[in-house]
Amino acid sequence: HAWRDRFQYLDEIWVGSNFVQNILAPVAPIPGVRMGVPMEREPAPGATRATLGLPEAKFLFLFAFDLLSVFERKNPLGLIEAYRRAFGPEFQDTTLVLKVTKLEAFPHHQQQLKQALSSVSGILIDRYMDRQELDGLFETCDAYVSLHRSEGFGVTMAEAMRLAKPTIATGYSGNVDFMNVGNSYLVDYRLIELDRDFGPYPQGSVWADPELDHAAAQMRQVFENREEAIQKGTRAAAELQDHYGGEATAKRVIERLAQIQQNQGRALMARARRQEIQTSLVSDPTLQQLRERAMVNPHLPIAWPYWPKGFWPKTAALFQKVTRRLLRWYIDPIVEQQNRFNASTVEAVSYT
């Protein structure tokens, strides 16, 4: 919650997904606008499995992540178990490839990951790659899998889909903005409450727990039905280009900036109009007369045309005078309320 005081330095927040927009909406005092994340990925020239050290004849499932993004949230151990259920125990025709960075900074997770991956004959790539080499890795693999528990957007999934790769992922959080049953393979899940802190995610928070049997079934579906997988991948690439390509993203930015400029112009015009009206109110005799007429004065003196003579006439006149004063005492609050209403009405008239 330490970031909440940063809102005071901003006028608006641009977010990548509906998921993030909905998270910020209850706490952000400024607008949050979904802009998406631009996806402009092209096949890397000259990238081959041989140059990347990958087996030529096997169907390759890829998952890439950074350990600083929280090991438990990325859920690589869940992915390895789902892969085991899908293709174990021989793993003759497929290979699971994990591309990681900063693994050395987390010795405990490093040992866990290496042990689990070796049990399914997987390949671990633990090094940095430049953009071209990383794109080549995505291009040479056959499918991409992410059994994440939560994602703000899901950049690696979008990158794989932009390259027409069949993509399997948890059907929860930011990635469902661009993933659907027509262009990818979504995995069922249940929401669970965190029983302890995981990095910046405190105990009591909620994230997804993907169903591993369903994930295994989706992986086998991609492997066994190549034509369907290729069709979904092709459709995904087209949809990503239409909605998250450079041109589409630039159009959203331009339209939003134009809207902001228009809103600022309207605000300036409205402020100038208010100042003009306030100035005119001081010298406008018509509005001043309207104000005076709108005010009710319950304390105007009672004009008696004459004071009657005789005991009973005098008593009757005195009774009437006392009664009027009691009525004034009673109606003062009502008159005050009426005056406030009249004043508001005059003010509204003056602004039209």
GROMACS .gro file of C-alpha atoms in nm, residues 173-299:
model
  127
  173SER     CA    1  -0.633  -1.218  -1.497
  174GLY     CA    2  -0.489  -0.985  -1.761
  175ASN     CA    3  -0.438  -1.242  -2.038
  176VAL     CA    4  -0.812  -1.302  -2.083
  177ASP     CA    5  -0.833  -0.961  -2.252
  178PHE     CA    6  -0.677  -1.118  -2.561
  179MET     CA    7  -0.717  -1.494  -2.503
  180ASN     CA    8  -1.040  -1.681  -2.571
  181VAL     CA    9  -1.157  -2.028  -2.670
  182GLY     CA   10  -1.139  -1.933  -3.035
  183ASN     CA   11  -0.771  -1.832  -3.043
  184SER     CA   12  -0.606  -2.025  -2.758
  185TYR     CA   13  -0.641  -2.295  -2.493
  186LEU     CA   14  -0.760  -2.165  -2.158
  187VAL     CA   15  -0.710  -2.373  -1.843
  188ASP     CA   16  -0.974  -2.401  -1.573
  189TYR     CA   17  -0.888  -2.276  -1.224
  190ARG     CA   18  -1.022  -2.205  -0.878
  191LEU     CA   19  -0.951  -1.898  -0.671
  192ILE     CA   20  -0.758  -1.957  -0.349
  193GLU     CA   21  -0.658  -1.735  -0.059
  194LEU     CA   22  -0.289  -1.696   0.017
  195ASP     CA   23  -0.202  -1.860   0.349
  196ARG     CA   24   0.117  -1.652   0.382
  197ASP     CA   25   0.303  -1.367   0.216
  198PHE     CA   26   0.462  -1.426  -0.124
  199GLY     CA   27   0.684  -1.130  -0.208
  200PRO     CA   28   0.459  -0.825  -0.247
  201TYR     CA   29   0.144  -1.040  -0.231
  202PRO     CA   30   0.025  -1.044   0.132
  203GLN     CA   31  -0.146  -1.321   0.320
  204GLY     CA   32  -0.521  -1.313   0.258
  205SER     CA   33  -0.491  -1.203  -0.107
  206VAL     CA   34  -0.654  -1.412  -0.377
  207TRP     CA   35  -0.510  -1.564  -0.694
  208ALA     CA   36  -0.580  -1.857  -0.926
  209ASP     CA   37  -0.491  -2.221  -0.875
  210PRO     CA   38  -0.496  -2.380  -1.224
  211GLU     CA   39  -0.646  -2.728  -1.260
  212LEU     CA   40  -0.347  -2.942  -1.354
  213ASP     CA   41  -0.547  -3.227  -1.507
  214HIS     CA   42  -0.723  -2.982  -1.738
  215ALA     CA   43  -0.389  -2.822  -1.824
  216ALA     CA   44  -0.252  -3.167  -1.911
  217ALA     CA   45  -0.554  -3.235  -2.132
  218GLN     CA   46  -0.505  -2.901  -2.312
  219MET     CA   47  -0.139  -2.981  -2.375
  220ARG     CA   48  -0.231  -3.319  -2.523
  221GLN     CA   49  -0.500  -3.151  -2.733
  222VAL     CA   50  -0.241  -2.920  -2.889
  223PHE     CA   51   0.004  -3.206  -2.946
  224GLU     CA   52  -0.246  -3.451  -3.094
  225ASN     CA   53  -0.452  -3.205  -3.302
  226ARG     CA   54  -0.188  -3.004  -3.488
  227GLU     CA   55  -0.421  -2.868  -3.756
  228GLU     CA   56  -0.661  -2.721  -3.501
  229ALA     CA   57  -0.370  -2.578  -3.304
  230ILE     CA   58  -0.226  -2.412  -3.614
  231GLN     CA   59  -0.566  -2.262  -3.699
  232LYS     CA   60  -0.600  -2.116  -3.350
  233GLY     CA   61  -0.246  -1.981  -3.364
  234THR     CA   62  -0.311  -1.813  -3.699
  235ARG     CA   63  -0.633  -1.659  -3.568
  236ALA     CA   64  -0.453  -1.537  -3.255
  237ALA     CA   65  -0.181  -1.366  -3.459
  238ALA     CA   66  -0.441  -1.180  -3.665
  239GLU     CA   67  -0.638  -1.070  -3.359
  240LEU     CA   68  -0.326  -0.954  -3.176
  241GLN     CA   69  -0.227  -0.751  -3.480
  242ASP     CA   70  -0.574  -0.594  -3.504
  243HIS     CA   71  -0.599  -0.500  -3.136
  244TYR     CA   72  -0.240  -0.474  -3.008
  245GLY     CA   73  -0.032  -0.400  -3.316
  246GLY     CA   74   0.163  -0.076  -3.336
  247GLU     CA   75  -0.098   0.099  -3.548
  248ALA     CA   76  -0.389  -0.003  -3.323
  249THR     CA   77  -0.202   0.101  -3.008
  250ALA     CA   78  -0.095   0.433  -3.158
  251LYS     CA   79  -0.456   0.503  -3.257
  252ARG     CA   80  -0.573   0.449  -2.896
  253VAL     CA   81  -0.302   0.681  -2.765
  254ILE     CA   82  -0.384   0.954  -3.019
  255GLU     CA   83  -0.757   0.931  -2.948
  256ARG     CA   84  -0.702   0.945  -2.573
  257LEU     CA   85  -0.469   1.244  -2.594
  258ALA     CA   86  -0.723   1.423  -2.815
  259GLN     CA   87  -0.994   1.351  -2.558
  260ILE     CA   88  -0.776   1.483  -2.277
  261GLN     CA   89  -0.704   1.799  -2.475
  262GLN     CA   90  -1.072   1.845  -2.550
  263ASN     CA   91  -1.165   1.798  -2.183
  264GLN     CA   92  -0.901   2.051  -2.076
  265GLY     CA   93  -1.034   2.301  -2.331
  266ARG     CA   94  -1.387   2.257  -2.201
  267ALA     CA   95  -1.267   2.301  -1.843
  268LEU     CA   96  -1.086   2.624  -1.932
  269MET     CA   97  -1.391   2.757  -2.116
  270ALA     CA   98  -1.618   2.670  -1.823
  271ARG     CA   99  -1.383   2.841  -1.577
  272ALA     CA  100  -1.368   3.153  -1.792
  273ARG     CA  101  -1.747   3.155  -1.824
  274ARG     CA  102  -1.790   3.130  -1.445
  275GLN     CA  103  -1.552   3.420  -1.390
  276GLU     CA  104  -1.738   3.626  -1.651
  277ILE     CA  105  -2.071   3.555  -1.486
  278GLN     CA  106  -1.942   3.633  -1.138
  279THR     CA  107  -1.813   3.967  -1.262
  280SER     CA  108  -2.142   4.051  -1.433
  281LEU     CA  109  -2.345   3.969  -1.122
  282VAL     CA  110  -2.191   4.260  -0.935
  283SER     CA  111  -2.316   4.518  -1.188
  284ASP     CA  112  -2.634   4.356  -1.322
  285PRO     CA  113  -2.934   4.554  -1.179
  286THR     CA  114  -3.188   4.302  -1.304
  287LEU     CA  115  -3.034   4.016  -1.107
  288GLN     CA  116  -2.994   4.240  -0.804
  289GLN     CA  117  -3.368   4.328  -0.816
  290LEU     CA  118  -3.448   3.961  -0.860
  291ARG     CA  119  -3.250   3.878  -0.548
  292GLU     CA  120  -3.426   4.148  -0.346
  293ARG     CA  121  -3.770   4.035  -0.458
  294ALA     CA  122  -3.689   3.675  -0.383
  295MET     CA  123  -3.611   3.748  -0.019
  296VAL     CA  124  -3.893   3.718   0.230
  297ASN     CA  125  -3.869   3.947   0.537
  298PRO     CA  126  -4.088   3.827   0.823
  299HIS     CA  127  -3.989   4.123   1.044
   0.00000   0.00000   0.00000
